[in-house]
């Protein structure tokens, strides 16, 4: 079994659609094995998106991610990382495929409703960023 870190982003918590996103996650066969609603502070957001710190959108991205609560969650499945990336759809919702979360709900390239880890290495780091082992109940 594989685990991945998911974040339901501020645009989705603001619109009260976290349950609908969770339904899409569960309908796809992934299991939510840890979940909490938090407000990221700027330090947490900057640390999480460290890899993007040289990108022109970094400041906007960190401001957005701290603008409302987020839901951080651990998803489990046989190929959880790749399966969740597929379920999320393309970063820019204009390019997202039918049936994906971003096609259904994203507002734009930044306000795109969900995050999912992109590799096993990053999944491990990102899960550890938000959860201790005893908070993850498989
Ligand atoms: P992801 O793996 O599909 O989430 O995409 P990336 O890792 O490339 O980017 C991380 C996040 O930064 C995205 O999910 C968006 O919220 C945001 N982002 C990516 N590209 C852009 C962009 O060109 N402009 C803005 N404003 N935000 C972006």
Short mmCIF file of N, CA, C and O and ligand atoms in Angstrom, two decimals:
data_model
loop_
_atom_site.label_atom_id
_atom_site.label_comp_id
_atom_site.label_asym_id
_atom_site.label_seq_id
_atom_site.Cartn_x
_atom_site.Cartn_y
_atom_site.Cartn_z
N UNK A 1 0.84 -1.20 0.00
CA UNK A 1 0.00 0.00 0.00
C UNK A 1 0.88 1.26 0.00
O UNK A 1 1.91 1.30 0.63
N UNK A 2 0.40 2.28 -0.72
CA UNK A 2 1.15 3.53 -0.84
C UNK A 2 0.33 4.66 -0.21
O UNK A 2 -0.89 4.59 -0.18
N UNK A 3 1.04 5.66 0.29
CA UNK A 3 0.36 6.81 0.88
C UNK A 3 0.81 8.10 0.18
O UNK A 3 1.95 8.20 -0.27
N UNK A 4 -0.11 9.06 0.12
CA UNK A 4 0.22 10.36 -0.48
C UNK A 4 -0.39 11.48 0.35
O UNK A 4 -1.36 11.26 1.09
N UNK A 5 0.19 12.66 0.25
CA UNK A 5 -0.32 13.81 1.00
C UNK A 5 -1.23 14.62 0.08
O UNK A 5 -0.83 14.99 -1.03
N UNK A 6 -2.43 14.86 0.54
CA UNK A 6 -3.39 15.69 -0.19
C UNK A 6 -3.67 16.95 0.62
O UNK A 6 -3.71 16.90 1.85
N UNK A 7 -3.85 18.06 -0.08
CA UNK A 7 -4.35 19.27 0.58
C UNK A 7 -5.57 19.76 -0.20
O UNK A 7 -5.51 19.92 -1.42
N UNK A 8 -6.67 19.95 0.51
CA UNK A 8 -7.82 20.65 -0.08
C UNK A 8 -7.60 22.13 0.22
O UNK A 8 -7.48 22.55 1.37
N UNK A 9 -7.47 22.91 -0.83
CA UNK A 9 -6.92 24.27 -0.74
C UNK A 9 -7.99 25.31 -0.36
O UNK A 9 -9.20 25.02 -0.38
N UNK A 10 -7.54 26.54 -0.04
CA UNK A 10 -8.46 27.58 0.44
C UNK A 10 -9.65 27.87 -0.47
O UNK A 10 -10.75 28.13 0.02
N UNK A 11 -9.47 27.81 -1.79
CA UNK A 11 -10.63 28.12 -2.64
C UNK A 11 -11.76 27.13 -2.40
O UNK A 11 -12.94 27.48 -2.51
N UNK A 12 -11.39 25.90 -2.04
CA UNK A 12 -12.42 24.86 -1.81
C UNK A 12 -13.02 24.96 -0.41
O UNK A 12 -14.24 24.82 -0.25
N UNK A 13 -12.19 25.23 0.60
CA UNK A 13 -12.78 25.36 1.95
C UNK A 13 -13.70 26.57 1.99
O UNK A 13 -14.76 26.53 2.61
N UNK A 14 -13.31 27.66 1.30
CA UNK A 14 -14.14 28.87 1.28
C UNK A 14 -15.51 28.60 0.67
O UNK A 14 -16.50 29.17 1.08
N UNK A 15 -15.54 27.73 -0.35
CA UNK A 15 -16.82 27.46 -1.04
C UNK A 15 -17.59 26.30 -0.41
O UNK A 15 -18.62 25.89 -0.93
N UNK A 16 -17.06 25.74 0.70
CA UNK A 16 -17.78 24.68 1.43
C UNK A 16 -17.99 23.44 0.57
O UNK A 16 -19.06 22.82 0.60
N UNK A 17 -16.93 23.06 -0.18
CA UNK A 17 -17.05 21.89 -1.05
C UNK A 17 -16.07 20.78 -0.68
O UNK A 17 -15.75 19.92 -1.50
N UNK A 18 -15.60 20.81 0.58
CA UNK A 18 -14.60 19.79 0.96
C UNK A 18 -15.23 18.40 0.98
O UNK A 18 -14.57 17.42 0.64
N UNK A 19 -16.49 18.30 1.37
CA UNK A 19 -17.16 17.00 1.38
C UNK A 19 -17.31 16.43 -0.03
O UNK A 19 -17.15 15.24 -0.26
N UNK A 20 -17.61 17.32 -0.97
CA UNK A 20 -17.77 16.85 -2.36
C UNK A 20 -16.44 16.36 -2.92
O UNK A 20 -16.39 15.38 -3.68
N UNK A 21 -15.35 17.05 -2.54
CA UNK A 21 -14.03 16.58 -2.99
C UNK A 21 -13.70 15.25 -2.31
O UNK A 21 -13.21 14.31 -2.95
N UNK A 22 -13.99 15.15 -1.02
CA UNK A 22 -13.74 13.87 -0.34
C UNK A 22 -14.55 12.74 -0.97
O UNK A 22 -14.07 11.60 -1.07
N UNK A 23 -15.76 13.04 -1.41
CA UNK A 23 -16.57 12.00 -2.07
C UNK A 23 -15.89 11.53 -3.36
O UNK A 23 -15.85 10.32 -3.65
N UNK A 24 -15.34 12.46 -4.12
CA UNK A 24 -14.63 12.06 -5.36
C UNK A 24 -13.42 11.20 -5.01
O UNK A 24 -13.12 10.22 -5.70
N UNK A 25 -12.71 11.58 -3.94
CA UNK A 25 -11.54 10.80 -3.51
C UNK A 25 -11.97 9.38 -3.15
O UNK A 25 -11.39 8.39 -3.62
N UNK A 26 -13.01 9.26 -2.33
CA UNK A 26 -13.45 7.94 -1.88
C UNK A 26 -14.06 7.14 -3.02
O UNK A 26 -13.83 5.93 -3.13
N UNK A 27 -14.81 7.80 -3.89
CA UNK A 27 -15.40 7.09 -5.04
C UNK A 27 -14.31 6.51 -5.95
O UNK A 27 -14.55 5.53 -6.66
N UNK A 28 -13.14 7.14 -5.94
CA UNK A 28 -12.05 6.64 -6.80
C UNK A 28 -11.36 5.41 -6.20
O UNK A 28 -10.52 4.79 -6.84
N UNK A 29 -11.69 5.10 -4.95
CA UNK A 29 -11.10 3.92 -4.30
C UNK A 29 -10.01 4.25 -3.30
O UNK A 29 -9.56 3.38 -2.55
N UNK A 30 -9.57 5.53 -3.28
CA UNK A 30 -8.58 5.93 -2.27
C UNK A 30 -9.24 6.03 -0.89
O UNK A 30 -10.42 6.36 -0.78
N UNK A 31 -8.47 5.74 0.14
CA UNK A 31 -8.98 5.83 1.52
C UNK A 31 -8.33 7.02 2.22
O UNK A 31 -7.11 7.21 2.12
N UNK A 32 -9.14 7.81 2.93
CA UNK A 32 -8.62 8.94 3.72
C UNK A 32 -8.26 8.37 5.09
O UNK A 32 -9.14 8.05 5.89
N UNK A 33 -6.95 8.24 5.36
CA UNK A 33 -6.53 7.56 6.61
C UNK A 33 -6.02 8.55 7.66
O UNK A 33 -5.67 8.15 8.76
N UNK A 34 -6.00 9.84 7.31
CA UNK A 34 -5.71 10.90 8.28
C UNK A 34 -6.22 12.19 7.68
O UNK A 34 -6.18 12.36 6.45
N UNK A 35 -6.70 13.09 8.54
CA UNK A 35 -7.27 14.33 8.00
C UNK A 35 -7.37 15.37 9.11
O UNK A 35 -7.81 15.06 10.21
N UNK A 36 -6.96 16.60 8.81
CA UNK A 36 -7.24 17.70 9.75
C UNK A 36 -7.39 19.03 9.02
O UNK A 36 -6.81 19.24 7.95
N UNK A 37 -8.17 19.91 9.65
CA UNK A 37 -8.43 21.25 9.10
C UNK A 37 -7.54 22.21 9.87
O UNK A 37 -7.59 22.28 11.10
N UNK A 38 -6.69 22.94 9.14
CA UNK A 38 -5.74 23.84 9.78
C UNK A 38 -5.66 25.15 8.98
O UNK A 38 -6.10 25.20 7.84
N UNK A 39 -5.08 26.16 9.63
CA UNK A 39 -4.73 27.37 8.89
C UNK A 39 -3.22 27.42 8.80
O UNK A 39 -2.52 27.37 9.82
N UNK A 40 -2.69 27.43 7.59
CA UNK A 40 -1.24 27.51 7.41
C UNK A 40 -0.77 28.91 7.76
O UNK A 40 -1.40 29.89 7.36
N UNK A 41 0.34 29.01 8.49
CA UNK A 41 0.95 30.33 8.61
C UNK A 41 1.96 30.48 7.47
O UNK A 41 2.27 29.51 6.76
N UNK A 42 2.47 31.71 7.29
CA UNK A 42 3.32 31.99 6.14
C UNK A 42 4.57 31.10 6.13
O UNK A 42 4.98 30.60 5.09
N UNK A 43 5.13 30.87 7.30
CA UNK A 43 6.34 30.03 7.40
C UNK A 43 6.06 28.61 6.93
O UNK A 43 6.88 28.01 6.23
N UNK A 44 4.91 28.06 7.33
CA UNK A 44 4.55 26.70 6.93
C UNK A 44 4.35 26.64 5.41
O UNK A 44 4.80 25.71 4.74
N UNK A 45 3.65 27.65 4.86
CA UNK A 45 3.38 27.67 3.42
C UNK A 45 4.69 27.81 2.63
O UNK A 45 4.92 27.11 1.65
N UNK A 46 5.55 28.71 3.09
CA UNK A 46 6.83 28.92 2.38
C UNK A 46 7.70 27.67 2.44
O UNK A 46 8.36 27.31 1.48
N UNK A 47 7.68 27.01 3.58
CA UNK A 47 8.47 25.77 3.72
C UNK A 47 7.92 24.67 2.83
O UNK A 47 8.67 23.94 2.18
N UNK A 48 6.60 24.58 2.78
CA UNK A 48 5.97 23.53 1.99
C UNK A 48 6.27 23.72 0.50
O UNK A 48 6.53 22.75 -0.22
N UNK A 49 6.23 24.97 0.03
CA UNK A 49 6.44 25.25 -1.39
C UNK A 49 7.87 25.73 -1.69
O UNK A 49 8.10 26.36 -2.73
N UNK A 50 8.79 25.42 -0.80
CA UNK A 50 10.22 25.78 -0.95
C UNK A 50 10.74 25.56 -2.38
O UNK A 50 11.45 26.40 -2.92
N UNK A 51 10.36 24.43 -3.02
CA UNK A 51 10.88 24.14 -4.38
C UNK A 51 10.47 25.20 -5.39
O UNK A 51 11.09 25.31 -6.44
N UNK A 52 9.40 25.94 -5.08
CA UNK A 52 8.92 26.95 -6.03
C UNK A 52 9.40 28.36 -5.67
O UNK A 52 8.90 29.33 -6.24
N UNK A 53 10.36 28.47 -4.75
CA UNK A 53 10.65 29.81 -4.21
C UNK A 53 11.22 30.80 -5.24
O UNK A 53 11.11 32.00 -5.05
N UNK A 54 11.80 30.28 -6.32
CA UNK A 54 12.31 31.19 -7.36
C UNK A 54 11.25 31.51 -8.42
O UNK A 54 11.51 32.30 -9.33
N UNK A 55 10.10 30.88 -8.34
CA UNK A 55 9.08 31.09 -9.38
C UNK A 55 8.36 32.42 -9.14
O UNK A 55 8.18 32.85 -8.01
N UNK A 56 7.94 33.08 -10.23
CA UNK A 56 7.30 34.41 -10.09
C UNK A 56 6.02 34.38 -9.27
O UNK A 56 5.64 35.39 -8.68
N UNK A 57 5.36 33.21 -9.20
CA UNK A 57 4.08 33.14 -8.49
C UNK A 57 4.22 32.72 -7.03
O UNK A 57 3.22 32.56 -6.33
N UNK A 58 5.47 32.57 -6.55
CA UNK A 58 5.68 32.04 -5.20
C UNK A 58 4.98 32.87 -4.11
O UNK A 58 4.29 32.33 -3.23
N UNK A 59 5.13 34.19 -4.17
CA UNK A 59 4.54 35.05 -3.13
C UNK A 59 3.01 34.95 -3.15
O UNK A 59 2.37 34.77 -2.12
N UNK A 60 2.43 35.04 -4.36
CA UNK A 60 0.98 34.91 -4.50
C UNK A 60 0.50 33.56 -3.99
O UNK A 60 -0.54 33.47 -3.33
N UNK A 61 1.26 32.52 -4.32
CA UNK A 61 0.87 31.17 -3.92
C UNK A 61 0.85 31.05 -2.39
O UNK A 61 -0.10 30.51 -1.81
N UNK A 62 1.88 31.58 -1.74
CA UNK A 62 1.94 31.50 -0.26
C UNK A 62 0.83 32.35 0.37
O UNK A 62 0.22 31.93 1.36
N UNK A 63 0.57 33.52 -0.20
CA UNK A 63 -0.51 34.37 0.33
C UNK A 63 -1.86 33.65 0.19
O UNK A 63 -2.68 33.64 1.12
N UNK A 64 -2.06 33.06 -0.96
CA UNK A 64 -3.31 32.30 -1.20
C UNK A 64 -3.45 31.13 -0.23
O UNK A 64 -4.52 30.93 0.38
N UNK A 65 -2.38 30.37 -0.04
CA UNK A 65 -2.47 29.17 0.80
C UNK A 65 -2.70 29.49 2.27
O UNK A 65 -3.09 28.62 3.05
N UNK A 66 -2.44 30.75 2.66
CA UNK A 66 -2.66 31.17 4.05
C UNK A 66 -3.95 32.00 4.19
O UNK A 66 -4.22 32.53 5.26
N UNK A 67 -4.72 32.11 3.11
CA UNK A 67 -5.86 33.04 3.10
C UNK A 67 -7.13 32.47 3.72
O UNK A 67 -8.08 33.20 3.95
N UNK A 68 -7.17 31.17 3.96
CA UNK A 68 -8.35 30.50 4.52
C UNK A 68 -7.88 29.12 4.98
O UNK A 68 -6.77 28.69 4.64
N UNK A 69 -8.71 28.40 5.74
CA UNK A 69 -8.29 27.06 6.18
C UNK A 69 -8.01 26.12 5.00
O UNK A 69 -8.53 26.32 3.90
N UNK A 70 -7.20 25.13 5.28
CA UNK A 70 -6.98 24.02 4.33
C UNK A 70 -7.28 22.72 5.07
O UNK A 70 -7.28 22.69 6.30
N UNK A 71 -7.56 21.68 4.30
CA UNK A 71 -7.67 20.34 4.87
C UNK A 71 -6.44 19.57 4.41
O UNK A 71 -6.23 19.39 3.20
N UNK A 72 -5.62 19.13 5.36
CA UNK A 72 -4.49 18.26 4.99
C UNK A 72 -4.92 16.83 5.29
O UNK A 72 -5.60 16.57 6.28
N UNK A 73 -4.54 15.92 4.38
CA UNK A 73 -5.00 14.55 4.55
C UNK A 73 -3.99 13.57 3.97
O UNK A 73 -3.21 13.91 3.08
N UNK A 74 -4.00 12.36 4.52
CA UNK A 74 -3.19 11.29 3.97
C UNK A 74 -4.13 10.32 3.27
O UNK A 74 -5.13 9.88 3.87
N UNK A 75 -3.84 10.03 2.01
CA UNK A 75 -4.65 9.09 1.23
C UNK A 75 -3.86 7.81 1.03
O UNK A 75 -2.64 7.85 0.80
N UNK A 76 -4.55 6.69 1.10
CA UNK A 76 -3.88 5.41 0.91
C UNK A 76 -4.53 4.62 -0.22
O UNK A 76 -5.75 4.62 -0.37
N UNK A 77 -3.69 3.93 -0.97
CA UNK A 77 -4.17 3.07 -2.05
C UNK A 77 -2.99 2.33 -2.64
O UNK A 77 -1.84 2.62 -2.31
N UNK A 78 -3.29 1.40 -3.56
CA UNK A 78 -2.22 0.57 -4.13
C UNK A 78 -1.22 1.45 -4.89
O UNK A 78 -0.01 1.25 -4.81
N UNK A 79 -1.74 2.40 -5.67
CA UNK A 79 -0.88 3.35 -6.39
C UNK A 79 -1.35 4.77 -6.07
O UNK A 79 -1.68 5.55 -6.96
N UNK A 80 -1.39 5.07 -4.78
CA UNK A 80 -2.07 6.30 -4.31
C UNK A 80 -1.49 7.56 -4.96
O UNK A 80 -2.25 8.47 -5.29
N UNK A 81 -0.18 7.63 -5.12
CA UNK A 81 0.44 8.86 -5.61
C UNK A 81 -0.01 9.15 -7.04
O UNK A 81 -0.55 10.22 -7.34
N UNK A 82 0.18 8.18 -7.93
CA UNK A 82 -0.19 8.37 -9.33
C UNK A 82 -1.72 8.46 -9.49
O UNK A 82 -2.22 9.28 -10.25
N UNK A 83 -2.43 7.60 -8.77
CA UNK A 83 -3.89 7.61 -8.89
C UNK A 83 -4.47 8.96 -8.46
O UNK A 83 -5.40 9.48 -9.09
N UNK A 84 -3.92 9.54 -7.39
CA UNK A 84 -4.47 10.83 -6.95
C UNK A 84 -4.08 11.94 -7.93
O UNK A 84 -4.89 12.83 -8.20
N UNK A 85 -2.86 11.91 -8.46
CA UNK A 85 -2.48 12.91 -9.47
C UNK A 85 -3.45 12.86 -10.66
O UNK A 85 -3.85 13.89 -11.19
N UNK A 86 -3.81 11.64 -11.07
CA UNK A 86 -4.78 11.49 -12.18
C UNK A 86 -6.14 12.05 -11.80
O UNK A 86 -6.79 12.73 -12.58
N UNK A 87 -6.58 11.74 -10.57
CA UNK A 87 -7.89 12.22 -10.11
C UNK A 87 -7.91 13.75 -9.99
O UNK A 87 -8.92 14.39 -10.25
N UNK A 88 -6.78 14.36 -9.59
CA UNK A 88 -6.70 15.81 -9.47
C UNK A 88 -6.86 16.48 -10.83
O UNK A 88 -7.54 17.49 -10.96
N UNK A 89 -6.20 15.96 -11.87
CA UNK A 89 -6.19 16.59 -13.19
C UNK A 89 -5.07 17.61 -13.31
O UNK A 89 -4.34 17.87 -12.36
N UNK A 90 -4.95 18.20 -14.50
CA UNK A 90 -3.85 19.13 -14.78
C UNK A 90 -3.88 20.35 -13.86
O UNK A 90 -4.96 20.77 -13.43
N UNK A 91 -2.70 20.91 -13.62
CA UNK A 91 -2.55 22.08 -12.74
C UNK A 91 -3.51 23.19 -13.16
O UNK A 91 -4.18 23.79 -12.32
N UNK A 92 -3.54 23.48 -14.46
CA UNK A 92 -4.44 24.50 -15.00
C UNK A 92 -5.77 23.84 -15.37
O UNK A 92 -5.80 22.98 -16.26
N UNK A 93 -6.85 24.22 -14.72
CA UNK A 93 -8.13 23.53 -14.96
C UNK A 93 -8.59 23.58 -16.41
O UNK A 93 -9.36 22.75 -16.85
N UNK A 94 -8.07 24.56 -17.16
CA UNK A 94 -8.41 24.63 -18.60
C UNK A 94 -7.97 23.36 -19.32
O UNK A 94 -8.55 22.97 -20.33
N UNK A 95 -6.90 22.75 -18.80
CA UNK A 95 -6.38 21.53 -19.45
C UNK A 95 -6.80 20.26 -18.72
O UNK A 95 -6.37 19.17 -19.09
N UNK A 96 -7.61 20.39 -17.66
CA UNK A 96 -7.94 19.22 -16.85
C UNK A 96 -8.98 18.35 -17.57
O UNK A 96 -9.90 18.85 -18.22
N UNK A 97 -8.80 17.06 -17.44
CA UNK A 97 -9.65 16.08 -18.11
C UNK A 97 -11.01 15.98 -17.39
O UNK A 97 -11.10 16.22 -16.19
N UNK A 98 -12.04 15.56 -18.15
CA UNK A 98 -13.36 15.31 -17.54
C UNK A 98 -13.22 14.28 -16.43
O UNK A 98 -12.43 13.35 -16.53
N UNK A 99 -13.99 14.46 -15.38
CA UNK A 99 -13.97 13.49 -14.28
C UNK A 99 -12.95 13.79 -13.21
O UNK A 99 -12.88 13.10 -12.20
N UNK A 100 -12.11 14.82 -13.44
CA UNK A 100 -11.09 15.16 -12.44
C UNK A 100 -11.62 16.23 -11.47
O UNK A 100 -12.56 16.97 -11.79
N UNK A 101 -10.99 16.29 -10.31
CA UNK A 101 -11.39 17.26 -9.29
C UNK A 101 -11.21 18.68 -9.81
O UNK A 101 -12.07 19.55 -9.64
N UNK A 102 -10.06 18.92 -10.47
CA UNK A 102 -9.81 20.28 -10.94
C UNK A 102 -10.77 20.69 -12.06
O UNK A 102 -11.18 21.85 -12.14
N UNK A 103 -11.13 19.75 -12.92
CA UNK A 103 -12.11 20.06 -13.97
C UNK A 103 -13.45 20.44 -13.31
O UNK A 103 -14.12 21.38 -13.73
N UNK A 104 -13.80 19.71 -12.26
CA UNK A 104 -15.10 19.94 -11.62
C UNK A 104 -15.11 21.22 -10.79
O UNK A 104 -16.12 21.93 -10.77
N UNK A 105 -14.00 21.52 -10.12
CA UNK A 105 -14.08 22.56 -9.08
C UNK A 105 -13.05 23.69 -9.15
O UNK A 105 -13.27 24.73 -8.54
N UNK A 106 -11.90 23.50 -9.82
CA UNK A 106 -10.85 24.53 -9.76
C UNK A 106 -11.32 25.83 -10.40
O UNK A 106 -12.07 25.82 -11.38
N UNK A 107 -10.84 26.94 -9.85
CA UNK A 107 -11.21 28.26 -10.35
C UNK A 107 -10.17 28.81 -11.32
O UNK A 107 -10.47 29.66 -12.15
N UNK A 108 -8.91 28.36 -11.21
CA UNK A 108 -7.84 28.86 -12.07
C UNK A 108 -6.56 28.13 -11.78
O UNK A 108 -6.55 27.19 -10.96
N UNK A 109 -5.48 28.55 -12.43
CA UNK A 109 -4.21 27.82 -12.31
C UNK A 109 -3.67 27.85 -10.87
O UNK A 109 -3.02 26.91 -10.43
N UNK A 110 -3.95 28.93 -10.14
CA UNK A 110 -3.50 28.98 -8.74
C UNK A 110 -4.55 28.41 -7.79
O UNK A 110 -4.24 27.54 -6.97
N UNK A 111 -5.77 28.87 -7.94
CA UNK A 111 -6.87 28.41 -7.08
C UNK A 111 -7.44 27.11 -7.66
O UNK A 111 -8.54 27.08 -8.20
N UNK A 112 -6.61 26.06 -7.54
CA UNK A 112 -6.97 24.81 -8.24
C UNK A 112 -7.37 23.70 -7.28
O UNK A 112 -7.25 22.51 -7.60
N UNK A 113 -7.86 24.09 -6.11
CA UNK A 113 -8.65 23.23 -5.20
C UNK A 113 -7.90 22.13 -4.45
O UNK A 113 -8.27 21.80 -3.33
N UNK A 114 -6.88 21.52 -5.08
CA UNK A 114 -6.20 20.39 -4.42
C UNK A 114 -4.71 20.35 -4.72
O UNK A 114 -4.25 20.82 -5.76
N UNK A 115 -3.99 19.76 -3.76
CA UNK A 115 -2.58 19.42 -3.94
C UNK A 115 -2.43 17.92 -3.75
O UNK A 115 -3.11 17.33 -2.90
N UNK A 116 -1.50 17.31 -4.48
CA UNK A 116 -1.14 15.91 -4.24
C UNK A 116 0.34 15.72 -4.47
O UNK A 116 0.91 16.29 -5.42
N UNK A 117 0.99 14.92 -3.63
CA UNK A 117 2.42 14.66 -3.78
C UNK A 117 2.71 14.09 -5.17
O UNK A 117 1.90 13.38 -5.73
N UNK A 118 3.93 14.41 -5.68
CA UNK A 118 4.24 13.97 -7.05
C UNK A 118 5.27 12.84 -7.13
O UNK A 118 5.63 12.44 -8.23
N UNK A 119 5.74 12.33 -5.99
CA UNK A 119 6.70 11.22 -6.02
C UNK A 119 6.71 10.57 -4.64
O UNK A 119 6.31 11.19 -3.65
N UNK A 120 7.17 9.32 -4.56
CA UNK A 120 7.25 8.66 -3.25
C UNK A 120 8.12 9.43 -2.26
O UNK A 120 7.77 9.54 -1.08
N UNK A 121 9.23 9.99 -2.74
CA UNK A 121 10.13 10.75 -1.86
C UNK A 121 9.39 11.96 -1.29
O UNK A 121 9.43 12.23 -0.08
N UNK A 122 8.73 12.72 -2.17
CA UNK A 122 8.01 13.91 -1.71
C UNK A 122 6.81 13.54 -0.83
O UNK A 122 6.49 14.27 0.11
N UNK A 123 6.15 12.43 -1.14
CA UNK A 123 5.01 12.02 -0.31
C UNK A 123 5.46 11.82 1.13
O UNK A 123 4.81 12.27 2.08
N UNK A 124 6.58 11.15 1.30
CA UNK A 124 7.09 10.87 2.65
C UNK A 124 7.41 12.19 3.38
O UNK A 124 7.01 12.40 4.53
N UNK A 125 8.10 13.09 2.67
CA UNK A 125 8.46 14.38 3.27
C UNK A 125 7.20 15.18 3.61
O UNK A 125 7.06 15.73 4.71
N UNK A 126 6.26 15.23 2.67
CA UNK A 126 5.07 16.08 2.84
C UNK A 126 4.14 15.52 3.93
O UNK A 126 3.55 16.28 4.70
N UNK A 127 4.01 14.20 4.01
CA UNK A 127 3.19 13.61 5.08
C UNK A 127 3.82 13.95 6.43
O UNK A 127 3.12 14.38 7.36
N UNK A 128 5.13 13.84 6.51
CA UNK A 128 5.84 14.15 7.76
C UNK A 128 5.76 15.63 8.14
O UNK A 128 5.92 15.99 9.31
N UNK A 129 5.52 16.46 7.15
CA UNK A 129 5.41 17.91 7.38
C UNK A 129 4.16 18.24 8.21
O UNK A 129 4.14 19.20 8.96
N UNK A 130 3.12 17.42 8.07
CA UNK A 130 1.84 17.72 8.72
C UNK A 130 1.38 16.69 9.75
O UNK A 130 0.54 17.01 10.59
N UNK A 131 1.88 15.47 9.66
CA UNK A 131 1.34 14.40 10.52
C UNK A 131 2.45 13.65 11.24
O UNK A 131 3.50 13.38 10.67
N UNK A 132 2.17 13.29 12.49
CA UNK A 132 3.03 12.34 13.18
C UNK A 132 2.46 10.94 12.95
O UNK A 132 1.28 10.79 12.60
N UNK A 133 3.28 9.92 13.17
CA UNK A 133 2.87 8.54 12.85
C UNK A 133 1.57 8.16 13.57
O UNK A 133 0.73 7.48 13.00
N UNK A 134 1.41 8.62 14.82
CA UNK A 134 0.24 8.19 15.58
C UNK A 134 -1.06 8.89 15.16
O UNK A 134 -2.13 8.60 15.68
N UNK A 135 -0.97 9.82 14.20
CA UNK A 135 -2.18 10.47 13.68
C UNK A 135 -2.68 9.79 12.41
O UNK A 135 -3.71 10.18 11.85
N UNK A 136 -1.93 8.81 11.92
CA UNK A 136 -2.29 8.15 10.66
C UNK A 136 -2.78 6.74 11.02
O UNK A 136 -2.03 5.91 11.50
N UNK A 137 -4.09 6.54 10.79
CA UNK A 137 -4.71 5.28 11.21
C UNK A 137 -5.19 4.54 9.96
O UNK A 137 -6.28 4.81 9.44
N UNK A 138 -4.39 3.63 9.49
CA UNK A 138 -4.73 2.91 8.24
C UNK A 138 -5.79 1.85 8.51
O UNK A 138 -5.94 1.39 9.62
P1 LIG B 1 0.71 20.80 -9.09
O1 LIG B 1 1.70 19.71 -8.74
O2 LIG B 1 -0.24 20.40 -10.20
O3 LIG B 1 -0.03 21.33 -7.87
O4 LIG B 1 1.53 22.03 -9.71
P2 LIG B 1 2.96 22.69 -9.37
O5 LIG B 1 3.74 21.84 -8.39
O6 LIG B 1 3.59 23.04 -10.68
O7 LIG B 1 2.56 24.07 -8.67
C1 LIG B 1 2.18 24.13 -7.32
C2 LIG B 1 1.00 25.06 -7.20
O8 LIG B 1 1.40 26.40 -7.55
C3 LIG B 1 -0.16 24.78 -8.15
O9 LIG B 1 -1.03 23.75 -7.72
C4 LIG B 1 -0.86 26.13 -8.20
O10 LIG B 1 -1.66 26.35 -7.02
C5 LIG B 1 0.33 27.08 -8.19
N1 LIG B 1 0.78 27.43 -9.55
C6 LIG B 1 1.41 26.63 -10.45
N2 LIG B 1 1.68 27.28 -11.59
C7 LIG B 1 1.21 28.55 -11.39
C8 LIG B 1 1.21 29.73 -12.19
O11 LIG B 1 1.69 29.76 -13.34
N3 LIG B 1 0.65 30.86 -11.63
C9 LIG B 1 0.11 30.86 -10.38
N4 LIG B 1 -0.41 32.01 -9.90
N5 LIG B 1 0.12 29.77 -9.59
C10 LIG B 1 0.65 28.64 -10.10
#
